[in-house]
Coordinates of C-alpha atoms in Angstrom, one line a residue:
X594 CA 0.0 0.0 0.0
X595 CA 1.3 3.4 -1.0
X596 CA 1.7 6.0 1.7
X597 CA 0.9 9.7 1.0
X598 CA 1.7 12.4 3.5
X599 CA 0.7 16.0 3.3
X600 CA 3.0 17.5 0.6
X601 CA 2.3 21.1 1.7
X602 CA 2.2 23.0 4.9
X603 CA -1.6 23.5 4.5
X604 CA -3.9 21.5 6.8
X605 CA -6.2 19.0 5.0
X606 CA -9.9 18.8 5.6
X607 CA -11.0 15.3 4.5
X608 CA -14.6 14.9 3.6
X609 CA -15.8 11.3 3.4
X610 CA -18.8 11.2 1.1
X611 CA -19.8 13.4 -1.8
X612 CA -23.6 13.3 -1.3
X613 CA -25.7 16.3 -0.6
X614 CA -24.1 17.0 2.7
X615 CA -20.5 16.4 1.6
X616 CA -20.9 18.4 -1.6
X617 CA -22.6 21.3 0.0
X618 CA -20.1 21.4 2.9
X619 CA -17.2 21.3 0.6
X620 CA -18.6 24.1 -1.6
X621 CA -19.2 26.3 1.5
X622 CA -15.7 25.7 2.8
X623 CA -14.1 26.5 -0.5
X624 CA -16.0 29.7 -0.8
X625 CA -14.9 30.9 2.7
X626 CA -11.4 29.6 3.0
X627 CA -8.5 32.0 2.3
X628 CA -6.0 31.3 -0.4
X629 CA -3.7 28.5 0.7
X630 CA -5.5 28.3 4.1
X631 CA -6.4 24.6 3.7
X632 CA -6.8 21.7 1.3
X633 CA -10.3 20.3 0.9
X634 CA -10.3 16.6 -0.1
X635 CA -13.6 14.9 -1.0
X636 CA -13.7 11.1 -1.4
X637 CA -16.7 9.2 -2.8
X638 CA -17.1 6.0 -4.8
X639 CA -18.9 8.0 -7.5
X640 CA -17.7 11.1 -9.3
X641 CA -21.1 12.7 -8.8
X642 CA -23.7 13.5 -6.1
X643 CA -27.1 11.8 -6.5
X644 CA -30.2 13.9 -5.6
X645 CA -32.1 11.0 -4.1
X646 CA -35.5 12.6 -3.9
X647 CA -35.6 12.5 -7.7
X648 CA -34.9 8.7 -8.0
X649 CA -38.6 7.8 -8.3
X650 CA -39.0 10.3 -11.1
X651 CA -35.9 8.9 -12.8
X652 CA -37.4 5.4 -12.5
X653 CA -40.6 6.7 -14.1
X654 CA -38.9 8.5 -16.9
X655 CA -39.9 12.0 -15.9
X656 CA -36.3 13.1 -15.3
X657 CA -33.2 12.3 -17.4
X658 CA -30.8 10.3 -15.1
X659 CA -27.8 12.6 -15.7
X660 CA -29.8 15.6 -14.6
X661 CA -30.5 14.1 -11.2
X662 CA -26.8 13.9 -10.4
X663 CA -24.3 16.7 -9.8
X664 CA -20.7 16.2 -11.0
X665 CA -18.3 16.7 -8.2
X666 CA -15.2 17.9 -10.0
X667 CA -17.1 20.5 -12.1
X668 CA -18.8 22.0 -9.0
X669 CA -15.8 21.8 -6.6
X670 CA -13.1 23.8 -8.3
X671 CA -10.1 24.1 -6.1
X672 CA -10.9 20.8 -4.2
X673 CA -9.1 17.5 -4.4
X674 CA -11.7 15.0 -5.6
X675 CA -10.9 11.3 -5.3
X676 CA -13.2 8.7 -6.8
X677 CA -12.7 5.8 -4.4
X678 CA -13.7 4.3 -1.1
X679 CA -12.4 5.0 2.4
X680 CA -11.8 1.5 3.7
X681 CA -10.5 2.4 7.2
X682 CA -10.0 5.4 9.5
X683 CA -7.4 5.7 12.2
X684 CA -8.3 9.0 13.8
X685 CA -5.7 8.6 16.5
X686 CA -3.1 8.9 13.7
X687 CA -5.3 11.3 11.7
X688 CA -5.1 9.0 8.7
X689 CA -7.5 7.1 6.4
X690 CA -6.9 4.3 3.9
X691 CA -8.4 5.1 0.5
X692 CA -9.0 2.5 -2.3
X693 CA -9.3 4.5 -5.5
X694 CA -11.4 3.4 -8.5
X695 CA -8.2 2.3 -10.2
X696 CA -4.7 1.9 -8.8
X697 CA -3.2 0.9 -5.5
X698 CA -4.8 1.8 -2.1
X699 CA -3.0 4.5 -0.2
X700 CA -3.0 6.2 3.2
X701 CA -4.0 9.9 3.4
X702 CA -3.2 12.1 6.4
X703 CA -5.6 14.8 7.5
X704 CA -6.1 17.4 10.1
X705 CA -9.9 17.4 10.2
X706 CA -12.3 14.7 9.0
X707 CA -15.9 15.2 8.1
X708 CA -18.0 12.0 8.0
X709 CA -20.8 12.6 5.4
X710 CA -20.9 9.1 4.0
X711 CA -24.7 8.8 4.1
X712 CA -26.6 5.6 4.3
X713 CA -27.1 2.3 2.5
X714 CA -30.1 0.0 2.2
X715 CA -31.0 -1.8 5.4
X716 CA -31.7 -5.4 4.4
X717 CA -32.9 -8.4 6.3
X718 CA -31.9 -12.1 6.1
X719 CA -34.9 -13.0 4.0
X720 CA -34.5 -16.0 1.6
X721 CA -34.1 -14.8 -1.9
X722 CA -33.9 -11.1 -1.1
X723 CA -30.2 -10.6 -2.0
X724 CA -30.6 -12.6 -5.2
X725 CA -33.8 -11.3 -6.6
X726 CA -34.6 -7.8 -5.2
X727 CA -33.3 -4.3 -6.3
X728 CA -33.0 -1.2 -4.2
X729 CA -33.9 2.4 -5.0
X730 CA -30.9 4.3 -3.4
X731 CA -28.7 4.9 -6.5
X732 CA -29.2 6.4 -9.9
X733 CA -28.1 3.2 -11.5
X734 CA -30.9 1.3 -9.6
X735 CA -33.5 3.8 -10.8
X736 CA -32.4 3.5 -14.4
X737 CA -32.2 -0.3 -14.3
X738 CA -35.6 -0.5 -12.7
X739 CA -37.2 1.6 -15.4
X740 CA -35.7 -0.3 -18.2
X741 CA -36.4 -3.7 -16.6
X742 CA -40.1 -2.9 -16.1
X743 CA -40.6 -1.5 -19.5
X744 CA -38.9 -4.5 -21.1
X745 CA -41.2 -6.8 -19.1
X746 CA -44.2 -4.9 -20.5
X747 CA -43.0 -5.5 -24.0
X748 CA -42.3 -9.1 -23.3
X749 CA -45.7 -9.7 -21.7
X750 CA -47.4 -8.3 -24.8
X751 CA -46.2 -11.3 -26.8
X752 CA -47.1 -13.9 -24.1
X753 CA -50.3 -15.9 -24.6
X754 CA -50.2 -17.7 -21.2
X755 CA -52.2 -15.7 -18.7
X756 CA -50.3 -16.9 -15.7
X757 CA -46.9 -16.0 -17.2
X758 CA -48.1 -12.6 -18.4
X759 CA -49.4 -11.9 -14.8
X760 CA -46.0 -12.9 -13.4
X761 CA -44.1 -10.6 -15.8
X762 CA -46.4 -7.7 -14.8
X763 CA -46.5 -8.2 -11.0
X764 CA -44.3 -5.6 -9.3
X765 CA -43.8 -5.6 -5.5
X766 CA -42.5 -2.8 -3.3
X767 CA -41.4 -3.7 0.2
X768 CA -41.5 -0.7 2.5
X769 CA -44.0 2.1 2.8
X770 CA -41.9 5.0 3.7
X771 CA -41.4 8.0 1.4
X772 CA -39.0 6.1 -1.0
X773 CA -41.3 3.2 -1.3
X774 CA -44.6 5.1 -1.7
X775 CA -43.1 7.6 -4.2
X776 CA -41.3 4.9 -6.2
X777 CA -44.3 2.7 -6.4
X778 CA -46.7 5.5 -7.3
X779 CA -44.4 6.9 -10.0
X780 CA -43.7 3.5 -11.5
X781 CA -47.4 2.6 -11.5
X782 CA -48.2 5.8 -13.3
X783 CA -45.5 5.0 -16.0
X784 CA -46.6 1.4 -16.4
X785 CA -50.2 2.4 -17.0
X786 CA -49.1 4.7 -19.8
X787 CA -47.0 2.0 -21.3
X788 CA -49.7 -0.7 -21.2
X789 CA -52.0 1.7 -23.2
X790 CA -49.6 1.4 -26.1
X791 CA -50.1 -2.4 -26.5
X792 CA -53.3 -3.8 -28.1
X793 CA -52.5 -7.2 -26.5
X794 CA -52.4 -5.9 -23.0
X795 CA -55.1 -4.6 -20.6
X796 CA -54.7 -2.6 -17.4
X797 CA -56.0 -5.7 -15.5
X798 CA -52.9 -7.6 -16.5
X799 CA -50.8 -5.4 -14.2
X800 CA -50.5 -5.9 -10.5
X801 CA -48.7 -3.6 -8.0
X802 CA -48.3 -4.7 -4.4
X803 CA -47.1 -2.7 -1.4
X804 CA -45.9 -4.6 1.6
X805 CA -45.5 -2.6 4.9
X806 CA -44.8 -4.0 8.3
X807 CA -46.3 -1.1 10.2
X808 CA -50.0 -0.3 10.6
X809 CA -49.6 2.9 8.4
X810 CA -47.4 4.3 5.7
X811 CA -45.3 7.5 5.5
X812 CA -44.7 8.2 9.2
X813 CA -43.5 11.7 8.2
X814 CA -47.0 12.9 7.5
X815 CA -50.1 12.9 9.7
X816 CA -52.5 10.0 10.1
X817 CA -55.2 11.5 7.9
X818 CA -52.7 12.1 5.0
X819 CA -51.3 8.6 5.4
X820 CA -54.8 7.1 5.2
X821 CA -55.6 9.1 2.1
X822 CA -52.4 7.9 0.4
X823 CA -53.4 4.2 1.1
X824 CA -56.9 4.9 -0.2
X825 CA -55.5 6.6 -3.3
X826 CA -53.2 3.7 -4.1
X827 CA -56.0 1.2 -3.6
X828 CA -58.2 3.3 -5.9
X829 CA -55.5 3.0 -8.5
X830 CA -55.6 -0.8 -8.2
X831 CA -52.6 -1.2 -5.9
X832 CA -52.8 -4.1 -3.4
X833 CA -51.7 -2.5 -0.1
X834 CA -50.8 -4.9 2.7
X835 CA -50.2 -3.2 6.1
X836 CA -48.8 -5.0 9.2
X837 CA -47.5 -7.6 6.7
X838 CA -43.9 -8.8 6.2
X839 CA -42.0 -10.3 3.3
X840 CA -40.9 -13.8 4.4
X841 CA -39.4 -15.3 1.3
X842 CA -38.9 -14.4 -2.4
X843 CA -36.7 -17.3 -3.6
X844 CA -36.8 -17.6 -7.4
X845 CA -39.2 -14.6 -7.3
X846 CA -41.9 -16.6 -5.6
X847 CA -43.2 -14.1 -3.0
X848 CA -44.4 -15.4 0.4
X849 CA -46.0 -12.9 2.8
X850 CA -46.7 -13.2 6.5
X851 CA -50.5 -12.9 5.8
X852 CA -50.3 -16.3 4.0
X853 CA -50.5 -15.0 0.5
X854 CA -48.1 -16.4 -2.1
X855 CA -47.6 -15.4 -5.8
X856 CA -44.9 -14.9 -8.4
X857 CA -43.5 -11.5 -9.2
X858 CA -40.9 -10.6 -11.7
X859 CA -39.9 -7.3 -10.0
X860 CA -39.2 -6.9 -6.3
X861 CA -38.1 -3.5 -5.0
X862 CA -36.7 -3.2 -1.5
X863 CA -37.2 0.2 0.2
X864 CA -37.6 -0.9 3.8
X865 CA -35.3 1.5 5.5
X866 CA -31.7 2.5 5.6
X867 CA -28.6 2.1 7.8
X868 CA -25.5 4.2 8.3
X869 CA -22.7 3.6 5.8
X870 CA -20.6 0.7 7.0
X871 CA -17.4 2.6 6.4
X872 CA -17.6 3.7 10.1
X873 CA -17.3 0.1 11.3
X874 CA -13.6 -0.1 10.4
X875 CA -12.6 3.0 12.3
X876 CA -11.6 4.1 15.8
X877 CA -14.4 6.7 15.9
X878 CA -17.3 6.1 18.3
X879 CA -20.5 4.7 16.9
X880 CA -23.8 3.7 18.5
X881 CA -25.7 0.4 18.4
X882 CA -27.2 1.3 15.0
X883 CA -23.7 2.0 13.5
X884 CA -24.1 5.8 13.5
X885 CA -21.4 8.2 14.4
X886 CA -22.1 9.7 17.8
X887 CA -22.0 13.5 17.6
X888 CA -23.1 16.5 19.6
X889 CA -25.5 19.2 18.4
X890 CA -22.5 21.3 17.1
X891 CA -21.7 18.2 14.9
X892 CA -18.4 17.4 16.7
X893 CA -17.8 13.7 17.3
X894 CA -18.1 12.7 20.9
X895 CA -17.3 9.6 22.9
X896 CA -17.5 8.7 26.5
X897 CA -14.5 10.9 27.3
X898 CA -15.9 14.0 25.5
X899 CA -15.2 15.7 22.2
X900 CA -13.0 13.9 19.7
X901 CA -10.9 16.8 18.3
X902 CA -10.8 17.1 14.6
X903 CA -13.7 14.8 13.9
X904 CA -17.1 15.9 12.6
X905 CA -20.2 14.2 11.3
X906 CA -23.8 14.8 10.2
X907 CA -26.4 13.5 7.8
X908 CA -27.6 9.9 7.6
X909 CA -24.4 8.3 9.0
X910 CA -24.6 10.3 12.3
X911 CA -26.8 10.3 15.3
X912 CA -27.4 14.1 15.3
X913 CA -29.4 15.3 18.4
X914 CA -32.7 16.9 17.6
X915 CA -32.9 19.9 19.9
X916 CA -36.5 20.5 19.0
X917 CA -37.5 17.3 20.7
X918 CA -39.4 16.0 17.7
X919 CA -37.0 13.5 16.4
X920 CA -37.4 9.7 16.8
X921 CA -35.4 8.6 19.8
X922 CA -34.2 12.2 20.2
X923 CA -32.3 12.3 16.9
X924 CA -32.8 13.9 13.6
X925 CA -34.4 11.6 11.0
X926 CA -32.2 10.7 8.0
X927 CA -33.6 12.9 5.2
X928 CA -32.6 15.5 2.7
X929 CA -34.3 18.3 4.7
X930 CA -31.8 17.9 7.6
X931 CA -28.8 17.4 5.3
X932 CA -29.6 20.7 3.5
X933 CA -29.5 22.6 6.8
X934 CA -26.7 20.7 8.6
X935 CA -24.2 21.5 5.8
X936 CA -23.9 25.3 6.6
X937 CA -23.5 24.6 10.3
X938 CA -20.9 21.9 9.6
X939 CA -18.9 24.1 7.3
X940 CA -19.0 27.1 9.7
X941 CA -17.9 25.1 12.7
X942 CA -15.0 23.3 10.8
X943 CA -13.8 26.6 9.5
X944 CA -13.9 28.1 13.0
X945 CA -12.0 25.2 14.5
X946 CA -9.4 25.5 11.7
X947 CA -8.9 29.1 12.8
X948 CA -8.6 28.3 16.5
X949 CA -12.2 29.2 17.5
X950 CA -14.2 27.3 20.1
X951 CA -17.7 28.9 20.1
X952 CA -19.5 26.6 17.7
X953 CA -23.0 26.8 16.3
X954 CA -25.5 24.2 17.4
X955 CA -27.7 22.5 14.8
X956 CA -31.4 23.3 15.4
X957 CA -34.1 22.8 12.9
X958 CA -37.8 22.2 13.4
X959 CA -39.1 20.1 10.5
X960 CA -41.3 22.4 8.4
X961 CA -43.2 19.5 6.7
X962 CA -43.0 17.0 3.9
X963 CA -43.9 16.8 0.3
X964 CA -44.3 13.7 -1.9
X965 CA -45.0 13.1 -5.6
X966 CA -47.3 10.2 -6.4
X967 CA -47.1 10.2 -10.2
X968 CA -48.2 12.9 -12.6
X969 CA -50.5 15.5 -11.1
X970 CA -50.8 13.5 -7.8
X971 CA -49.1 14.3 -4.6
X972 CA -49.5 14.7 -0.8
X973 CA -47.9 17.4 1.4
X974 CA -48.1 18.5 5.0
X975 CA -46.5 21.9 6.0
X976 CA -47.3 22.5 9.6
X977 CA -51.0 22.3 10.0
X978 CA -51.6 22.9 6.3
X979 CA -52.4 19.7 4.3
X980 CA -52.6 19.4 0.6
X981 CA -53.5 16.6 -1.8
X982 CA -53.6 16.1 -5.5
X983 CA -52.4 18.7 -8.0
X984 CA -51.5 21.3 -5.5
X985 CA -49.3 19.0 -3.4
X986 CA -47.7 17.7 -6.6
X987 CA -46.8 21.3 -7.6
X988 CA -45.4 21.9 -4.1
X989 CA -43.3 18.7 -4.4
X990 CA -41.8 19.7 -7.7
X991 CA -41.3 23.3 -6.7
X992 CA -39.5 22.4 -3.5
X993 CA -37.2 19.7 -4.9
X994 CA -36.6 21.6 -8.1
X995 CA -35.3 24.5 -6.0
X996 CA -33.4 22.2 -3.6
X997 CA -31.2 20.3 -6.1
X998 CA -27.7 21.8 -6.0
X999 CA -26.4 24.1 -8.7
X1000 CA -28.3 26.3 -11.1
X1001 CA -27.3 24.1 -14.0
X1002 CA -29.1 21.1 -12.6
X1003 CA -32.2 23.2 -11.6
X1004 CA -32.5 24.4 -15.2
X1005 CA -32.1 20.9 -16.7
X1006 CA -34.7 19.4 -14.3
X1007 CA -37.3 22.0 -15.0
X1008 CA -36.6 21.7 -18.7
X1009 CA -37.2 17.9 -18.4
X1010 CA -40.6 18.6 -16.8
X1011 CA -41.6 21.2 -19.4
X1012 CA -40.6 18.9 -22.3
X1013 CA -42.5 15.9 -20.8
X1014 CA -45.6 18.0 -20.2
X1015 CA -45.6 19.0 -23.9
X1016 CA -44.4 15.8 -25.6
X1017 CA -45.4 13.2 -23.0
X1018 CA -43.4 10.7 -21.1
X1019 CA -40.6 8.8 -22.9
X1020 CA -41.4 5.1 -22.6
X1021 CA -38.5 3.6 -24.5
X1022 CA -36.4 1.2 -22.5
X1023 CA -32.7 0.9 -23.2
X1024 CA -31.5 -2.7 -23.5
X1025 CA -28.3 -4.4 -22.5
X1026 CA -26.8 -1.5 -20.5
X1027 CA -25.1 -3.9 -18.2
X1028 CA -23.6 -5.8 -21.2
X1029 CA -22.8 -3.1 -23.8
X1030 CA -20.5 -5.3 -25.7
X1031 CA -23.1 -8.1 -26.3
X1032 CA -23.9 -7.3 -29.9
X1033 CA -20.3 -6.7 -30.8
X1034 CA -19.2 -10.0 -29.3
X1035 CA -22.0 -11.9 -31.1
X1036 CA -21.0 -10.3 -34.4
X1037 CA -17.3 -11.2 -33.8
X1038 CA -18.2 -14.8 -33.0
X1039 CA -20.6 -15.3 -35.9
X1040 CA -19.5 -17.5 -38.7
X1041 CA -18.7 -15.9 -42.0
X1042 CA -21.0 -16.7 -44.9
X1043 CA -19.7 -19.6 -47.0
X1044 CA -18.0 -18.7 -50.3
X1045 CA -19.9 -19.5 -53.4
X1046 CA -18.1 -21.7 -55.9
X1047 CA -17.5 -20.2 -59.3
X1048 CA -19.4 -21.8 -62.2
X1049 CA -17.2 -23.7 -64.6

């Protein structure tokens, strides 16, 4: 393993994670740092930040995939951006081991470390889940889900066997939080449009199933709004099973805790998240859920007090909710908190770098929630104000269209929406994205045509 030490006298701020929190924190630091005052290094497995609230619309074809991501290098001029993984952290030595996308792993020294690695899907040891299901946490998953489902619609249009057609067009979402509800509703809306293009298919051929272990969906909104969402989904033909668990999906044969069994070609897992496991291989303190333990000023804290030079926020940290409204006393892992934690994090790191000690505390009372449920359908709750239908859908698009970082991406997203409103949704699947050389290899392996003998 190569060893890289600081090559300049400038202190290094190492930001682990280039998601919303990492990107925004880095941008604010770069804007406020003096010339030569510090080096900002951002490490992420991807060269871009994914705006996760747009993944359901990417899966439904309403937003071009590249427009839901923000390239890191283009938007962090002056920063050192490394595409790779942080595999271990030794904060006692102020060093981290980084495994780049290509090349040999190396050790990088730092003066301050910011843990903004986000979260990953929280899975359970359910038979068949790892082999058959797909998540909805990454842009690649959203694109693959869209192309897979549209390809199954096309395949089903040529199938004469009713049972096989039903299997191809049965889509199951496990998890009734925001990601699951928005993903299912957007995909259902897209599939209904796609089915209308085939004379051999009817709307009754499609089956959408939502499986949720709790007695309600979307805990971020009130009971009345959650009940309306369930009623709206059922009105659209979705089978909603509450207080029900997925027990098995081996070979895509779904078994539910309510005793129902059926075959489904598409199984989407959106049943919660957990802190990025990068924290496990470190000497930084984590709680029983694998989250970094931090104070309200976003400094890492262990049983002995503040861990100097270590900071954390976002989904991978247990950030105290000073409003008292958070589950278990902590901020819920969502974009609303990440948006507002970044300025506090950047300000406090900058103050610490300059020798200050009077740090800001993060305090934010959740203003509400907005969700899109397909074209012209949505639900929102802002304080005591509740909206449903078109108004809530407009609020959802307005909020997230403004929240995605960079003016460039805002313009592209709004342009997507305008073009789709005029020309309609693009329902063309792209094939073989995971095997782009397939046709070339087949052509190379094909036998040449036999030579014709000349007539004597």
